[in-house]
Short mmCIF file of C-alpha atoms in Angstrom, two decimals:
data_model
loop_
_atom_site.label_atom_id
_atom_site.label_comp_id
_atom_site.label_asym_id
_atom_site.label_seq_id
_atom_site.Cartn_x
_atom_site.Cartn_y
_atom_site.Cartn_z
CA UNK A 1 -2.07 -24.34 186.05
CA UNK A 2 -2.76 -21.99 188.96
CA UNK A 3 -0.20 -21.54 191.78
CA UNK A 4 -2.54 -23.41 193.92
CA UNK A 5 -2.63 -26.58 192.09
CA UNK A 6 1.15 -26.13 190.92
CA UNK A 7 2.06 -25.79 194.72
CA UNK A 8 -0.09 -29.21 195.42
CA UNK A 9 1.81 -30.87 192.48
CA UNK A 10 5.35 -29.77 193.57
CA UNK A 11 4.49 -30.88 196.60
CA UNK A 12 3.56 -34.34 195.83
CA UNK A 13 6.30 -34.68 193.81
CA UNK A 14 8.44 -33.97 196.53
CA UNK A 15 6.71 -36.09 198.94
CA UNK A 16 7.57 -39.28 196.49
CA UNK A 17 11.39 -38.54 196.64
CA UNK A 18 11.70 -37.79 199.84
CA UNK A 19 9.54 -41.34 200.55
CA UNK A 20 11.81 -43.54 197.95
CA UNK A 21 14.99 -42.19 199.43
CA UNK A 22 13.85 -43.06 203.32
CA UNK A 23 13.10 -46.00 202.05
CA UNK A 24 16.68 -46.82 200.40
CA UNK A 25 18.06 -45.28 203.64
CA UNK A 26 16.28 -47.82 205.89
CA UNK A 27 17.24 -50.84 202.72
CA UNK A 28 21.02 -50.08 203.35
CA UNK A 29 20.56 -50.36 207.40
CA UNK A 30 18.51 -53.15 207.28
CA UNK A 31 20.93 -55.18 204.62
CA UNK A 32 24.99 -53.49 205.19
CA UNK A 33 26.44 -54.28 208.40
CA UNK A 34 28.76 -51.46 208.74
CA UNK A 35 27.57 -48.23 206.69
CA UNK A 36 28.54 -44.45 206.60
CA UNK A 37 27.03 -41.69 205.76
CA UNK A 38 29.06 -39.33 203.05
CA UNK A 39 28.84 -35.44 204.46
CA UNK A 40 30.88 -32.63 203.70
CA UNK A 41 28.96 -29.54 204.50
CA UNK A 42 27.22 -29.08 201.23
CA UNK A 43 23.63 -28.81 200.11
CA UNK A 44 23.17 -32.42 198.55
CA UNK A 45 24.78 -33.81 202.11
CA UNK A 46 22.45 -31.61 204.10
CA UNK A 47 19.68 -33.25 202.50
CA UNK A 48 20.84 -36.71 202.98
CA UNK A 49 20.78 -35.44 206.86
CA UNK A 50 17.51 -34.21 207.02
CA UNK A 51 16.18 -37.90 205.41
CA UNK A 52 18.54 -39.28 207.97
CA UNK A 53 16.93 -38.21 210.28
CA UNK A 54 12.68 -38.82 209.22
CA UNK A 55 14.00 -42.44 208.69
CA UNK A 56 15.57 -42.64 212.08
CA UNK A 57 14.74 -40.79 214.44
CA UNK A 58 14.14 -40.16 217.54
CA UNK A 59 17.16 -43.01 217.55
CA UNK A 60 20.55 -42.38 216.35
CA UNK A 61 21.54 -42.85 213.14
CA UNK A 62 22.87 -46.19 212.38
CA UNK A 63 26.03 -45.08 211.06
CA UNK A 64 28.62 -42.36 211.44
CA UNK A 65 29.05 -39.66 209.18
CA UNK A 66 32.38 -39.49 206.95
CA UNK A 67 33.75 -36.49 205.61
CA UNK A 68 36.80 -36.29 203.42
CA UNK A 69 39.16 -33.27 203.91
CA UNK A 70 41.51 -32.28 201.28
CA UNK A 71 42.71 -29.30 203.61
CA UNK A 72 41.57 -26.57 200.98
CA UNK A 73 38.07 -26.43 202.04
CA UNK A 74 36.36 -22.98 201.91
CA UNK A 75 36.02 -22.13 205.99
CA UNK A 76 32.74 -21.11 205.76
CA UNK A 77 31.27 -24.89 204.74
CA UNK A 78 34.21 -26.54 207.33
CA UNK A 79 32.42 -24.28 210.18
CA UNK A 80 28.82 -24.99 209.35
CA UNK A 81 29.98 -28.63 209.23
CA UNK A 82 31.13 -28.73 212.47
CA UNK A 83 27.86 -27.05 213.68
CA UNK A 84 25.68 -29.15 212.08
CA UNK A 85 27.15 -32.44 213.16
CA UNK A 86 27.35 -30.56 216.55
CA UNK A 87 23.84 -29.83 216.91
CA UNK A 88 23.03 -33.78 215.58
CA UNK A 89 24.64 -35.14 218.06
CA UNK A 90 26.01 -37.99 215.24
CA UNK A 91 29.61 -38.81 215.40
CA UNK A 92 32.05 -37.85 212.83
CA UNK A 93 35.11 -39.18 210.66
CA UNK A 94 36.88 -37.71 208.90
CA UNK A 95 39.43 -38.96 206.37
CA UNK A 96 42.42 -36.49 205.61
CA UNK A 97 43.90 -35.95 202.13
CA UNK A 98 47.02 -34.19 203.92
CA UNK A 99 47.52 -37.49 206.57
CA UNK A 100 47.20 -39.36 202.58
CA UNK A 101 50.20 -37.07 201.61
CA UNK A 102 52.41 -37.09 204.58
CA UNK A 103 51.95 -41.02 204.78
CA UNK A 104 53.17 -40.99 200.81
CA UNK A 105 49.76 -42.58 199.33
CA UNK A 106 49.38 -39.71 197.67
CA UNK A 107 51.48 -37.85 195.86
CA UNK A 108 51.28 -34.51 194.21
CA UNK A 109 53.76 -31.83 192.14
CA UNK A 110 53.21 -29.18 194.67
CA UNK A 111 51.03 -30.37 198.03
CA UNK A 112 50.83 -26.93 199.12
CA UNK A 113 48.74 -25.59 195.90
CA UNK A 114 47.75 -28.54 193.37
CA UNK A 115 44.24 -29.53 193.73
CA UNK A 116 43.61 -32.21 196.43
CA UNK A 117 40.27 -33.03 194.49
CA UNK A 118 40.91 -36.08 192.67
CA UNK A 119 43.49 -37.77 195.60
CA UNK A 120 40.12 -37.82 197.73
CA UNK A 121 39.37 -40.67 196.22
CA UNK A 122 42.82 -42.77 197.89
CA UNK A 123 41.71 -40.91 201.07
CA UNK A 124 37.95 -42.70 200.90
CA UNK A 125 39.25 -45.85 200.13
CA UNK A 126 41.71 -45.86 203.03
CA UNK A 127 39.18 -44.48 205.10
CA UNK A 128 36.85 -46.99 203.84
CA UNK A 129 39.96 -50.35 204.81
CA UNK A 130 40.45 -48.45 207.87
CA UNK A 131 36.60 -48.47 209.71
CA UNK A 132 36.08 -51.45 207.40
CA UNK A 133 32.83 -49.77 205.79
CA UNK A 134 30.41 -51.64 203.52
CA UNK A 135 28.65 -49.49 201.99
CA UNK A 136 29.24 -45.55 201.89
CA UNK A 137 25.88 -43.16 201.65
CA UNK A 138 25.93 -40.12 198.90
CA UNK A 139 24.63 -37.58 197.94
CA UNK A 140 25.15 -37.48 194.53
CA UNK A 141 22.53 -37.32 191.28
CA UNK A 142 22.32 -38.18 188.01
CA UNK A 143 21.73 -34.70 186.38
CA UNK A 144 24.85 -33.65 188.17
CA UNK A 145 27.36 -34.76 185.28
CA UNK A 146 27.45 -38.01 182.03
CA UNK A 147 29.15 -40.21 184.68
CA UNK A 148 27.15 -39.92 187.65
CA UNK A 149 24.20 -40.62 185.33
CA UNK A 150 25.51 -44.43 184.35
CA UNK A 151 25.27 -45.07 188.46
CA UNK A 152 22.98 -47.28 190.00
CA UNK A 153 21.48 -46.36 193.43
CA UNK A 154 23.32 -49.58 195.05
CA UNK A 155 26.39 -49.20 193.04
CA UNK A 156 29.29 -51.80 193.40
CA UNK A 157 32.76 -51.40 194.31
CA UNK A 158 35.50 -54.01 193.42
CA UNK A 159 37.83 -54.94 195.96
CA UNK A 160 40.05 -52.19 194.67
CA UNK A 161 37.15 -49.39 195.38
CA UNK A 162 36.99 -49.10 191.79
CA UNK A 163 33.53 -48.62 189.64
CA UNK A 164 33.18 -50.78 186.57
CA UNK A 165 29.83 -49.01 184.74
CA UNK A 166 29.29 -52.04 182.59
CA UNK A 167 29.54 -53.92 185.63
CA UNK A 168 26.46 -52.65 187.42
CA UNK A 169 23.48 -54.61 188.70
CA UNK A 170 20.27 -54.18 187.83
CA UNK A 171 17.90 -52.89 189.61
CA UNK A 172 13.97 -53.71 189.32
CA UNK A 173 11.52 -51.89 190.87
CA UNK A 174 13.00 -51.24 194.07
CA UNK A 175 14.68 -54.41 194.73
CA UNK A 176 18.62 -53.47 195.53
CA UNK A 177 21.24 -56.18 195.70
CA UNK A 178 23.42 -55.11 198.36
CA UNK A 179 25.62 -58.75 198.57
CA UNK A 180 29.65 -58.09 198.74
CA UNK A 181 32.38 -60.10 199.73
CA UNK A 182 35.25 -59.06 201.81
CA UNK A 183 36.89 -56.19 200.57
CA UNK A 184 34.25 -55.07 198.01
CA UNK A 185 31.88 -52.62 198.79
CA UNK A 186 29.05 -50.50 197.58
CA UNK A 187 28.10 -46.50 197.13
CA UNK A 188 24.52 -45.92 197.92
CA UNK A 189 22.54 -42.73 196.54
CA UNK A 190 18.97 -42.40 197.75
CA UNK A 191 18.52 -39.21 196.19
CA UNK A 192 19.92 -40.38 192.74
CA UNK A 193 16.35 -39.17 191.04
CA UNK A 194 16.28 -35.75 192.54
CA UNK A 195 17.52 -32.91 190.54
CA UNK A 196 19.01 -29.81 191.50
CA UNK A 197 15.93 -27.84 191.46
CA UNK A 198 13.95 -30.38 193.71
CA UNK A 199 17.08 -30.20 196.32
CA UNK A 200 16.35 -26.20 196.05
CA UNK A 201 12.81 -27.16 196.33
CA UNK A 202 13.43 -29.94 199.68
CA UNK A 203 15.75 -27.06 201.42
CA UNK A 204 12.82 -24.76 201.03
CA UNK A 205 9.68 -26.75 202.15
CA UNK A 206 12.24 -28.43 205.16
CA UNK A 207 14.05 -24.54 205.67
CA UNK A 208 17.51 -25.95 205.74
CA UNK A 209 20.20 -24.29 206.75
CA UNK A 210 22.95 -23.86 204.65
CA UNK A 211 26.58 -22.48 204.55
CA UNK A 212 26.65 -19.02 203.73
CA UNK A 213 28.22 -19.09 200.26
CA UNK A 214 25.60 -20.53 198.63
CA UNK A 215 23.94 -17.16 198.54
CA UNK A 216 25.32 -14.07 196.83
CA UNK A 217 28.09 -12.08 198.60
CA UNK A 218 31.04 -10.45 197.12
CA UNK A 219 34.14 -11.68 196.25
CA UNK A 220 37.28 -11.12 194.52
CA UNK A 221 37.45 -13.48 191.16
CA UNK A 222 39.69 -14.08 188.38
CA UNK A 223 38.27 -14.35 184.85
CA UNK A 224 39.25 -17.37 183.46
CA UNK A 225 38.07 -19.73 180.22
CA UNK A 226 34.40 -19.05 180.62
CA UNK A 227 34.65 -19.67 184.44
CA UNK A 228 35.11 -16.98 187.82
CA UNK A 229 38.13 -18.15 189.69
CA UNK A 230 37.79 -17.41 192.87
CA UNK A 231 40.60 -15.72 194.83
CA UNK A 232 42.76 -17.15 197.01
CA UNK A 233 46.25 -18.03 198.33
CA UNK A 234 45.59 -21.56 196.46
CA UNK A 235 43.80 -19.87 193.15
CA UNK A 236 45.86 -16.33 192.70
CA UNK A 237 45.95 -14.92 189.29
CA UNK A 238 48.05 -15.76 187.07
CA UNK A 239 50.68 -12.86 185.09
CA UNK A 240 48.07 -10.44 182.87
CA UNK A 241 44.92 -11.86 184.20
CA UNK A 242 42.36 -9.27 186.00
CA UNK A 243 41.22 -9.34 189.54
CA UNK A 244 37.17 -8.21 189.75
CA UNK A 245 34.90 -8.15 192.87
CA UNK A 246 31.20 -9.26 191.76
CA UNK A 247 28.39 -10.54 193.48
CA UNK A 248 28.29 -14.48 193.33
CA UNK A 249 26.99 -17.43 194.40
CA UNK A 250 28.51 -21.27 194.35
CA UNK A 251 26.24 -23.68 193.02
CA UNK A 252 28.13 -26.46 194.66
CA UNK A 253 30.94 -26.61 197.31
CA UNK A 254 34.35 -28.38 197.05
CA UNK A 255 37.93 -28.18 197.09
CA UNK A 256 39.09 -24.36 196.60
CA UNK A 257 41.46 -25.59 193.99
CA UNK A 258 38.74 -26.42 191.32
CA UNK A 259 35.09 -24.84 192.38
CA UNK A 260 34.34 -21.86 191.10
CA UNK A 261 31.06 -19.93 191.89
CA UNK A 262 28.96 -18.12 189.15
CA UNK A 263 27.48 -14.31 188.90
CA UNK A 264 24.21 -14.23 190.67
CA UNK A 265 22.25 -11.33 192.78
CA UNK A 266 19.92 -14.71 194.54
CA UNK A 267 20.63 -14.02 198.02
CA UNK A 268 17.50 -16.54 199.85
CA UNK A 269 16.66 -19.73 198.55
CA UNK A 270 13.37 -18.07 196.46
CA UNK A 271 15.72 -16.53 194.31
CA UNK A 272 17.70 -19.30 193.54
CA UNK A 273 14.69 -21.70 193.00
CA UNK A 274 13.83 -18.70 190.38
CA UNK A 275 17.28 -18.80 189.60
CA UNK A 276 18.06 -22.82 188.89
CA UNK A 277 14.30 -23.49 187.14
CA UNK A 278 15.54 -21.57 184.16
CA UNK A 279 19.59 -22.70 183.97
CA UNK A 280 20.16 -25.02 181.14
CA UNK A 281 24.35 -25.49 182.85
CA UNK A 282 24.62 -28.38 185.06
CA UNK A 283 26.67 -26.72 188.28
CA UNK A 284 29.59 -28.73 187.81
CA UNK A 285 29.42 -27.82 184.14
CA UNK A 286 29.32 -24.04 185.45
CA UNK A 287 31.69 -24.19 188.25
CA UNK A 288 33.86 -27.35 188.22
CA UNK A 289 37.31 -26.58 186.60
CA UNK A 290 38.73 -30.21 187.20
CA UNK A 291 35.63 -31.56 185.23
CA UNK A 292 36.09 -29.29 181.92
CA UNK A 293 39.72 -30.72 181.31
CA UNK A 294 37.95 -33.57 179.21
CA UNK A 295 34.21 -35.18 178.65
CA UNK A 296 35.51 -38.16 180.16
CA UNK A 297 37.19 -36.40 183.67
CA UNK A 298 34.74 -37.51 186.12
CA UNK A 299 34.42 -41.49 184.67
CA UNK A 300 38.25 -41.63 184.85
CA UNK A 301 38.05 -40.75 188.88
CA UNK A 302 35.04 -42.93 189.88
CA UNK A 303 36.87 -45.65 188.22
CA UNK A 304 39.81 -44.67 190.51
CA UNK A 305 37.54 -45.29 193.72
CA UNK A 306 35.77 -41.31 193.75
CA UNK A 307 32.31 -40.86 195.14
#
């Protein structure tokens, strides 16, 4: 296949995703009467924003965007999300993991250091009573991890929050049930098909804007089973363990506590197209220390109520 034709190929493959997520995004305003948006900065939520906005504007959106802070959030992604809800002109919530804490809904060993990751989800769900949302917007994917793969796109919350995977409805076509009672409520993921190379791919052909440490920089990191810790006042090494400064990137952005980024010299969005079309590690696989603690990690938390 030549580049021309591959180009033209790519390009109507993106063209279908990018048209079946628009169309879930107008399906959950249509048939929810009080959605939100899910956006914390990073490059899955930056897409959702940029299909936001082909399937609504020149109006607003019709919903607010939601972001839940555990208050160990790299600066860099906190600033450009600031920015880029700044320059949208969309209104913003955000839910606190440290309000959570000092309110006593959640409780952890050591506030001040332990990972905030997995108490997001008792932040979302009182964010969720407290705006009395119906449905909450995504960004995840199915190649992202086993347990995000057993979601539906319209996938149904008890009236706990919590996600029952043999409990799912099914979905035909594109037909989406979207009825809940009071209470219940459902997580919606219009780009549940995509994979991480056609996100590199949609950020290319729409030249998104990112935060900065998605592309390689250097930074002091920590060694540590398989992964590069990076260092911080919340991740410092531990007694006899090394401190290195290498060029890296971070496939994916979260809490400091548990995201780690990887070696890589792909410093523009080329390079890491080149870069993720040959990976055969999923990024939270790569980078995600809370997820490597057991196969079953991330089911255990969406059952909890996480996104």
């Amino acid at each position: 296949m030549n580049a021309l034709v591959e180009q033209h190929v790519n390009s109507r493959h993106l063209d279908a995703l990018e048209s079946e997520a628009i169309h879930i995004l107008r399906e959950v305003a249509a048939e929810c009467s009080n959605p939100a948006l899910l956006f914390s900065g990073g490059k899955d939520s930056v897409v959702l924003l940029r299909l936001a906005e082909k399937a609504f504007r020149p109006g607003k959106f019709p919903f607010p965007l939601v972001h839940i802070d555990t208050g160990h959030n790299f600066p860099e992604v906190i600033e450009f999300r600031d920015r880029r809800v700044a320059e949208l002109g969309e209104r913003l919530i955000v839910g606190s993991v440290e309000e959570s804490i000092k309110k006593g809904t959640v409780r952890l060993r050591n506030p001040a250091t332990d990972s905030r990751n997995a108490a997001q989800a008792v932040t979302l769900l009182e964010t969720i009573a407290e705006y009395g949302f119906d449905a909450c917007i995504g960004g995840a994917r199915r190649d992202e991890e086993k347990a995000r793969a057993k979601e539906r796109i319209f996938s149904f919350r008890d009236e706990f929050g919590q996600w029952d995977p043999k409990a799912q409805r099914p979905e035909l076509w594109d037909l989406y049930n979207t009825r809940v009672h009071p209470g219940e409520n459902m997580r919606v993921f219009p780009i549940s098909n995509w994979t991480e190379l056609d996100v590199w791919q949609y950020i290319a052909r729409e030249k998104l804007a990112l935060p900065s440490i998605y592309f390689a920089h250097e930074r002091q990191v920590i060694p540590r089973n398989g992964l590069l810790v990076p260092l911080t006042d919340l991740t410092p090494a531990r007694e006899g363990e090394s401190i290195e400064t290498q060029v890296v990137r971070f496939r994916t952005v979260g809490d400091i506590s548990c995201t780690c980024p990887v070696s890589s010299d792909a410093a523009d969005v080329d390079a890491i197209i080149a870069e993720t079309a040959v990976t055969q590690i999923t990024e939270r696989g790569a980078t995600r220390m809370d997820d490597q603690t057991s196969e079953a990690s991330m089911e255990k938390r969406k059952k909890q109520g996480y996104f």
